[in-house]
Rosetta silent file (secondary structure, phi, psi, omega in degrees, C-alpha in Angstrom):
SEQUENCE: MIDHIEEAPWLTCGNCGNNGATGPTAAYSDTLGIATPSEDGSATQFTLAATVPFTNGYFYQKHTPINTQIAALTYEFDLYIPTGSESLPQAIEFECQQVLNGWVYNFSWQALYTGNVWRIFDYGLKRWDATGVALTHFTPGTWHHIMAEYHNDANAHTVIHDALTVDGVRTPVNITHNAFFSGAANNGFINAVQLDSNSTAAAYSLYVDKMKVTYQQ
SCORE:     score description
SCORE:     0.000 S_00000001
   1 L     0.000  139.551  174.389   -3.264   -8.080  -24.778 S_00000001
   2 E  -112.647  109.470 -168.861   -3.177  -11.292  -22.717 S_00000001
   3 L  -109.317  153.300  177.726   -6.610  -12.881  -23.130 S_00000001
   4 L    50.968   41.393 -175.700   -8.498  -15.713  -21.374 S_00000001
   5 H   -74.574  -12.949  175.377   -5.711  -15.989  -18.837 S_00000001
   6 H   -62.879  -20.082 -177.990   -8.018  -17.638  -16.282 S_00000001
   7 H   -84.813   -9.263  178.099   -7.531  -20.801  -18.375 S_00000001
   8 L   -87.559  157.290 -179.858   -3.747  -20.854  -17.833 S_00000001
   9 L   -59.123  145.891  178.345   -2.170  -22.510  -14.748 S_00000001
  10 L  -109.533  143.267  174.551   -2.085  -20.503  -11.527 S_00000001
  11 E   -99.620  160.548  175.194    0.754  -20.388   -9.012 S_00000001
  12 E  -136.989  170.562 -177.340    0.397  -19.987   -5.248 S_00000001
  13 L  -147.719   50.098  173.504    2.735  -19.044   -2.438 S_00000001
  14 L    61.170 -125.994 -175.588    1.524  -20.436    0.861 S_00000001
  15 L   -96.553   27.134 -175.154    0.577  -17.755    3.359 S_00000001
  16 L   -64.897  -18.426  176.535    1.915  -14.842    1.293 S_00000001
  17 L   -80.096  -12.772  179.754   -1.525  -13.230    1.401 S_00000001
  18 L   -74.285  165.996  179.051   -1.441  -13.056    5.206 S_00000001
  19 H   -61.889  112.108 -179.713   -0.269  -10.021    7.104 S_00000001
  20 H    73.362   12.525 -178.787    3.488  -10.045    6.689 S_00000001
  21 H    56.411   38.270  179.694    3.316  -13.516    5.104 S_00000001
  22 L  -125.033  170.794  176.029    3.263  -15.056    8.585 S_00000001
  23 L    86.823 -170.966 -175.243    0.900  -17.212   10.576 S_00000001
  24 L   -64.040  151.141  176.021   -1.295  -20.156    9.547 S_00000001
  25 L  -103.636  125.705  178.762   -1.735  -21.110    5.920 S_00000001
  26 L   -77.105  155.362  171.461   -5.297  -21.626    4.729 S_00000001
  27 E   -80.758  129.383  177.873   -6.294  -24.481    2.436 S_00000001
  28 E  -152.619  158.655 -175.618   -7.141  -23.143   -0.989 S_00000001
  29 E  -156.179  163.012  173.258   -7.268  -24.393   -4.565 S_00000001
  30 E  -130.851  145.894 -179.381   -8.095  -23.502   -8.145 S_00000001
  31 E  -129.927  119.563 -178.808   -9.819  -25.647  -10.747 S_00000001
  32 E   -86.886  161.815  171.089   -9.560  -24.877  -14.461 S_00000001
  33 E    72.422   30.988  178.452  -12.029  -25.766  -17.194 S_00000001
  34 E   -74.169  124.614 -178.840  -15.271  -25.399  -15.271 S_00000001
  35 L   -84.371  -34.161 -179.053  -18.194  -25.757  -17.698 S_00000001
  36 L  -139.990  121.043   -1.072  -20.951  -24.667  -15.296 S_00000001
  37 L   -79.753  144.532  170.622  -21.082  -21.904  -14.324 S_00000001
  38 L  -160.689  166.689  177.550  -19.193  -20.348  -17.202 S_00000001
  39 L  -103.859  -27.286 -177.494  -19.822  -17.948  -20.041 S_00000001
  40 L  -126.138   15.400  178.031  -17.712  -19.589  -22.735 S_00000001
  41 L    92.387   -0.992 -177.313  -17.538  -23.180  -21.516 S_00000001
  42 L  -154.585   84.928  174.985  -14.336  -22.828  -19.490 S_00000001
  43 E   -98.510  172.339  175.199  -14.284  -20.803  -16.259 S_00000001
  44 E  -118.878  132.841  177.701  -11.894  -21.139  -13.311 S_00000001
  45 E   -99.384  130.196  172.038  -13.051  -21.862   -9.772 S_00000001
  46 E  -110.872  131.862 -176.428  -11.126  -20.438   -6.809 S_00000001
  47 E  -128.059  136.583  175.403  -11.842  -22.007   -3.416 S_00000001
  48 E  -122.471  124.331  179.423  -10.806  -20.966    0.083 S_00000001
  49 E  -126.781   69.542 -176.435  -11.298  -23.414    2.966 S_00000001
  50 L   -75.232  151.658  171.778   -9.726  -21.625    5.909 S_00000001
  51 L  -113.318  -12.781  178.434   -9.708  -22.981    9.448 S_00000001
  52 L  -118.819  129.663 -179.628   -8.274  -19.807   10.998 S_00000001
  53 L   -56.077  147.554  172.873  -10.102  -16.465   10.612 S_00000001
  54 L    65.011   23.134  169.275   -8.609  -13.800    8.335 S_00000001
  55 L   -95.769  170.966 -164.913   -6.292  -16.145    6.457 S_00000001
  56 E  -143.314  164.077  171.356   -6.174  -16.040    2.690 S_00000001
  57 E  -122.874  124.928 -176.138   -5.591  -17.775   -0.609 S_00000001
  58 E  -116.406  127.622 -178.583   -3.371  -16.021   -3.169 S_00000001
  59 E  -124.940  133.774 -178.217   -3.240  -17.092   -6.823 S_00000001
  60 E  -146.116  163.113  177.533   -0.967  -15.516   -9.425 S_00000001
  61 E  -132.226  140.214  176.425    0.416  -15.883  -12.936 S_00000001
  62 E   -96.305  141.810  178.916    3.768  -14.798  -14.353 S_00000001
  63 E  -130.559  172.783  175.539    3.995  -13.145  -17.761 S_00000001
  64 L   -57.362  130.264 -179.098    6.663  -11.735  -20.027 S_00000001
  65 L   -57.197  145.600  171.618    8.123   -8.664  -18.285 S_00000001
  66 L   -98.934  110.846 -166.854    7.018   -5.233  -19.462 S_00000001
  67 L   -94.387   16.088  175.543   10.338   -3.418  -19.674 S_00000001
  68 L  -138.167  170.326  171.950    9.054    0.150  -19.980 S_00000001
  69 L   -56.699  147.097 -178.591    6.658    2.476  -18.223 S_00000001
  70 L  -102.417  117.597 -179.281    2.980    1.544  -18.783 S_00000001
  71 L   -76.411  -31.026  178.712    0.880    4.285  -20.381 S_00000001
  72 E  -157.616  129.484 -179.573   -2.384    2.404  -19.870 S_00000001
  73 E  -131.837  129.818  177.753   -3.115   -0.889  -18.123 S_00000001
  74 E  -126.109  129.548  175.658   -6.503   -2.612  -17.897 S_00000001
  75 E  -119.117  117.507 -176.661   -7.246   -5.711  -15.821 S_00000001
  76 E  -141.517  152.503 -178.528  -10.738   -7.079  -16.408 S_00000001
  77 E  -167.062  166.834  174.289  -12.720  -10.242  -15.807 S_00000001
  78 E  -106.873  138.587 -172.477  -16.180  -11.576  -15.072 S_00000001
  79 E  -122.245  136.465  179.863  -16.944  -12.755  -11.537 S_00000001
  80 E  -130.940  124.837  176.224  -19.588  -15.222  -10.329 S_00000001
  81 L  -112.735  123.518 -176.616  -20.406  -15.904   -6.680 S_00000001
  82 L   -66.153  152.285  174.191  -22.630  -18.930   -6.031 S_00000001
  83 L   -60.013  131.601 -176.021  -25.868  -18.591   -4.108 S_00000001
  84 L   104.045  -19.523  179.558  -25.103  -19.189   -0.448 S_00000001
  85 L  -107.122    4.419 -170.091  -21.644  -17.619   -0.619 S_00000001
  86 L   -65.774  -21.289 -179.483  -22.752  -14.020   -1.155 S_00000001
  87 L  -116.613   13.024 -173.750  -21.959  -12.905    2.420 S_00000001
  88 L   -89.487  -28.978 -179.675  -19.002  -15.187    3.211 S_00000001
  89 L   -68.188  144.531  163.156  -15.938  -13.306    1.922 S_00000001
  90 L   -75.476  -43.588  178.016  -14.049  -10.927    4.157 S_00000001
  91 E  -163.827  156.699  172.077  -12.700   -9.437    0.946 S_00000001
  92 E  -121.659  128.059 -175.065  -11.942  -10.255   -2.667 S_00000001
  93 E  -123.376  151.394  173.827   -8.716   -8.814   -4.056 S_00000001
  94 E  -150.153  150.192 -175.374   -7.117   -8.606   -7.480 S_00000001
  95 E  -157.926  157.773  159.566   -3.937   -7.035   -8.776 S_00000001
  96 E  -117.387  155.502  179.317   -1.318   -6.682  -11.453 S_00000001
  97 E  -146.851  128.288  176.648    2.275   -5.967  -10.496 S_00000001
  98 E  -111.752  132.562  169.376    5.197   -4.738  -12.554 S_00000001
  99 E  -108.142  119.655 -175.621    8.819   -4.877  -11.386 S_00000001
 100 E  -134.575  114.223  177.907   10.869   -2.428  -13.438 S_00000001
 101 L    52.781   41.811  176.851   14.523   -1.620  -12.737 S_00000001
 102 L    88.496   -8.561 -179.123   14.167   -2.610   -9.110 S_00000001
 103 E   -98.857  138.515  178.103   10.921   -0.708   -8.530 S_00000001
 104 E  -102.071  119.179  176.510    7.643   -2.478   -7.689 S_00000001
 105 E  -108.070  108.521 -173.601    4.526   -0.933   -9.239 S_00000001
 106 E  -105.796  119.094 -178.068    1.513   -2.565   -7.602 S_00000001
 107 E  -109.635  101.110 -169.060   -1.893   -2.116   -9.253 S_00000001
 108 E  -141.668  153.096  173.971   -4.489   -3.540   -6.872 S_00000001
 109 E  -135.874  151.025  175.426   -8.077   -3.376   -5.668 S_00000001
 110 E  -133.066  124.911  171.483   -9.905   -4.906   -2.712 S_00000001
 111 E   -89.551   98.451 -175.648  -13.652   -5.385   -2.427 S_00000001
 112 E   -86.706  102.660 -176.211  -13.965   -5.147    1.366 S_00000001
 113 L   -65.328  -39.760 -175.741  -17.232   -6.859    2.228 S_00000001
 114 L   -72.722  -18.935  178.931  -17.165   -6.012    5.920 S_00000001
 115 L  -110.275   -4.347  179.622  -16.708   -2.303    5.204 S_00000001
 116 L    54.371   44.391 -177.211  -18.828   -2.056    2.043 S_00000001
 117 E  -147.608  150.760  170.749  -16.051   -0.125    0.330 S_00000001
 118 E   -90.651  135.224  179.332  -13.482   -0.533   -2.408 S_00000001
 119 E  -127.133  161.271  173.887   -9.874   -0.031   -1.297 S_00000001
 120 E  -124.941  154.060 -172.615   -6.474    0.097   -2.991 S_00000001
 121 E   -98.038  128.534  171.579   -3.161   -1.133   -1.629 S_00000001
 122 E   -91.449  100.999 -172.074   -0.219    1.146   -0.892 S_00000001
 123 L   -65.578  -38.037 -179.273    2.601   -1.344   -1.466 S_00000001
 124 L   -66.623  -42.517 -178.761    5.323    0.849   -0.016 S_00000001
 125 L   -89.815   -5.368  178.433    3.443    1.608    3.212 S_00000001
 126 L    54.601   54.802  178.468    1.886   -1.900    3.318 S_00000001
 127 E  -149.605  155.175  173.865   -1.635   -0.666    3.959 S_00000001
 128 E   -93.446  133.031  179.608   -5.061   -0.589    2.351 S_00000001
 129 E  -113.318  131.041  176.136   -6.467    2.873    1.665 S_00000001
 130 E   -66.807  146.280 -178.480  -10.187    3.569    1.288 S_00000001
 131 E  -106.827  -12.218 -173.145  -11.138    5.177   -2.010 S_00000001
 132 E    84.888   -2.688  177.715  -14.592    6.469   -1.167 S_00000001
 133 E   -86.776  117.486 -177.963  -16.048    4.130   -3.785 S_00000001
 134 E   -70.049  141.931  175.694  -18.946    2.248   -2.189 S_00000001
 135 L  -101.230  122.179  169.002  -19.056   -1.519   -2.585 S_00000001
 136 L   -98.229  121.919 -176.899  -22.386   -3.136   -3.369 S_00000001
 137 L   -56.232  140.430 -175.201  -22.135   -6.833   -2.605 S_00000001
 138 L   -69.668  130.405  176.161  -22.272   -8.901   -5.752 S_00000001
 139 L   -62.336  129.069 -178.156  -25.625  -10.518   -6.457 S_00000001
 140 L   -75.409  159.722  174.480  -25.112  -14.297   -6.315 S_00000001
 141 L    75.475   16.491  177.917  -25.901  -16.647   -9.150 S_00000001
 142 L  -149.128  161.122 -178.403  -25.067  -14.207  -11.937 S_00000001
 143 E   -89.740  140.700  178.161  -21.990  -12.860  -13.709 S_00000001
 144 E  -123.772  138.402 -179.340  -20.530   -9.422  -12.918 S_00000001
 145 E  -100.401  129.668 -179.892  -18.016   -7.560  -15.072 S_00000001
 146 E  -123.570  133.669  177.097  -15.093   -5.806  -13.364 S_00000001
 147 E  -140.730  125.566  178.570  -12.534   -3.599  -15.093 S_00000001
 148 E  -114.769  137.233 -178.734   -9.726   -1.653  -13.414 S_00000001
 149 E  -117.371  137.333 -177.491   -7.654    0.986  -15.223 S_00000001
 150 E  -144.512  170.039  160.749   -4.163    2.090  -14.216 S_00000001
 151 E  -157.750  173.448  177.303   -0.922    3.606  -15.454 S_00000001
 152 E  -139.168  170.780  179.252    2.460    4.420  -13.930 S_00000001
 153 E  -127.914  107.885 -175.137    5.271    6.933  -14.134 S_00000001
 154 L   -76.786  -14.475  175.949    8.735    5.358  -14.202 S_00000001
 155 L   -84.804  -44.807  178.228   10.479    8.710  -13.695 S_00000001
 156 L   -84.057  -11.321 -178.098    8.472    9.787  -10.662 S_00000001
 157 L    57.545   57.330  179.747    8.143    6.133   -9.524 S_00000001
 158 E  -129.938  155.941  176.068    4.403    6.370   -8.981 S_00000001
 159 E  -116.043  130.967 -179.254    1.358    4.165   -9.556 S_00000001
 160 E  -119.003  120.062  172.671   -1.899    5.775  -10.647 S_00000001
 161 E   -87.980  110.602 -173.763   -5.286    4.079  -10.177 S_00000001
 162 E   -83.443  -48.422 -173.978   -7.372    5.744  -12.880 S_00000001
 163 E  -164.192  159.410  174.047  -10.818    4.171  -12.627 S_00000001
 164 E  -129.604  130.013  177.645  -12.884    1.161  -11.598 S_00000001
 165 E  -117.463  127.025  177.077  -15.824   -0.125  -13.628 S_00000001
 166 E  -125.801  119.370  179.369  -18.338   -2.565  -12.147 S_00000001
 167 L    51.117   43.859  173.856  -21.178   -3.857  -14.317 S_00000001
 168 L    86.309   -5.467  179.286  -20.789   -0.992  -16.753 S_00000001
 169 E   -99.158  110.447 -176.916  -20.645    1.812  -14.172 S_00000001
 170 E   -93.704  129.496  178.493  -17.264    3.553  -14.423 S_00000001
 171 E  -119.501  109.176  175.087  -15.966    5.489  -11.406 S_00000001
 172 E   -67.649  139.703  177.748  -12.846    7.659  -11.914 S_00000001
 173 E  -123.319  -39.306  174.738  -10.596    7.684   -8.839 S_00000001
 174 E    50.755   53.969  179.533   -7.249    9.164   -9.983 S_00000001
 175 E  -107.141  132.219 -177.990   -5.344    8.103   -6.868 S_00000001
 176 E  -110.433  134.007  172.617   -1.532    8.092   -6.887 S_00000001
 177 E  -122.989  153.111  173.012    0.735    5.943   -4.725 S_00000001
 178 E   -74.581  143.630  170.340    4.496    5.787   -4.606 S_00000001
 179 L   -72.393  170.607 -177.765    6.176    2.714   -6.037 S_00000001
 180 E  -118.973  128.272  179.074    8.415    0.636   -3.779 S_00000001
 181 E   -86.940  110.857 -179.406   12.119    0.126   -4.432 S_00000001
 182 L   -97.617  -20.147 -176.236   12.907   -3.546   -3.812 S_00000001
 183 L    78.270    9.241 -178.764   16.219   -3.660   -5.613 S_00000001
 184 L   -57.741  136.269 -175.472   15.118   -6.746   -7.529 S_00000001
 185 L   -76.183  -28.735 -174.130   17.600   -7.545  -10.283 S_00000001
 186 L  -109.841  140.040  172.773   15.045   -8.885  -12.769 S_00000001
 187 L   -72.640  158.568 -179.400   12.017   -7.181  -14.279 S_00000001
 188 E  -162.707  164.009  176.376    8.691   -8.976  -13.996 S_00000001
 189 E  -150.983  129.294  178.872    4.943   -8.788  -14.513 S_00000001
 190 E  -134.561  162.709  163.585    2.168  -10.766  -12.813 S_00000001
 191 E  -126.127  156.979 -172.869   -1.581  -10.750  -12.324 S_00000001
 192 E  -153.265  160.351  173.249   -3.258  -12.171   -9.235 S_00000001
 193 E  -135.005  141.728  177.020   -6.475  -12.967   -7.371 S_00000001
 194 E  -135.978  136.864  173.905   -6.842  -13.333   -3.602 S_00000001
 195 E  -108.254  131.002 -179.586   -9.677  -14.667   -1.447 S_00000001
 196 E  -111.403  135.080  179.549   -9.825  -13.499    2.189 S_00000001
 197 L   -88.215  151.563 -175.922  -11.598  -15.424    4.952 S_00000001
 198 L   -89.577 -167.085 -174.347  -13.883  -13.714    7.449 S_00000001
 199 L   -68.658  -16.886  177.554  -14.079  -13.786   11.252 S_00000001
 200 L  -105.703    4.255 -178.929  -15.638  -17.262   11.237 S_00000001
 201 L    56.428   38.652 -179.587  -13.260  -18.678    8.612 S_00000001
 202 L   -66.743  134.932  177.822  -16.224  -19.604    6.431 S_00000001
 203 L   -78.698  145.419  176.243  -15.294  -21.574    3.314 S_00000001
 204 E  -159.230  164.890  176.638  -16.417  -20.249   -0.053 S_00000001
 205 E  -130.392  158.836  168.912  -15.756  -20.373   -3.780 S_00000001
 206 E  -145.055  165.448 -175.787  -16.026  -17.986   -6.673 S_00000001
 207 E  -125.145  145.749  179.497  -15.647  -18.293  -10.432 S_00000001
 208 E  -128.379  138.742  177.092  -13.791  -16.155  -12.966 S_00000001
 209 E  -142.603  160.846  176.119  -14.226  -16.057  -16.732 S_00000001
 210 E    51.732   45.544 -179.034  -13.090  -13.903  -19.666 S_00000001
 211 E   -86.513  133.122  177.245  -10.069  -12.548  -17.777 S_00000001
 212 E  -150.019  155.220  174.455   -7.624  -10.391  -19.715 S_00000001
 213 E  -120.044  128.062  178.283   -4.846   -7.869  -19.269 S_00000001
 214 E  -124.199  135.674  179.262   -4.406   -5.084  -21.828 S_00000001
 215 E  -145.446  153.832  174.092   -1.576   -2.570  -21.788 S_00000001
 216 E  -125.545  139.233 -177.611   -0.008    0.192  -23.849 S_00000001
 217 L  -101.841    0.000    0.000    3.601    1.293  -23.467 S_00000001
């Protein structure tokens, strides 16, 4: 288990969250050690201050590679949206990604505010697929618990989204996507958060606490 990872430094990569990693780069930042709001005295604030609609801020962390197939993977954290920002995101995204023997296994979810639906990303086809899971916009000024469950199959080269839990309500989805062969020479494992700007490029922030990744091989 990798616990309280929101307190570790985050990396960014310019406009990599944009479509095809092209176009304008939004201003975005992260601030560690936020005391208020927080649940344990140290949350992380993510801020997006776009000037061009539909640009994004992508934050990620690198971890020790997982060099085998993952039998069970859980990515969970608590999310807080300040009052006044509850309708400003275009979407909020989060993911883990494993690179194993040249194959990319992407475990991701998107809370699409404009469509009121949860979607998952097909990394090989480079598209978001609706899951049929309805999105209820997060109530501002309070903490929400999110937990996503996944596993993969290194022989079939597939990624399986098992379930999504929001505030204690677990929804099984059991959706399979193909992994993507990148040919990368080195194995790797990351987790990430992305903020997407809406049609008016409204600036907003959100806070994350108690973030952890748990996996079984």
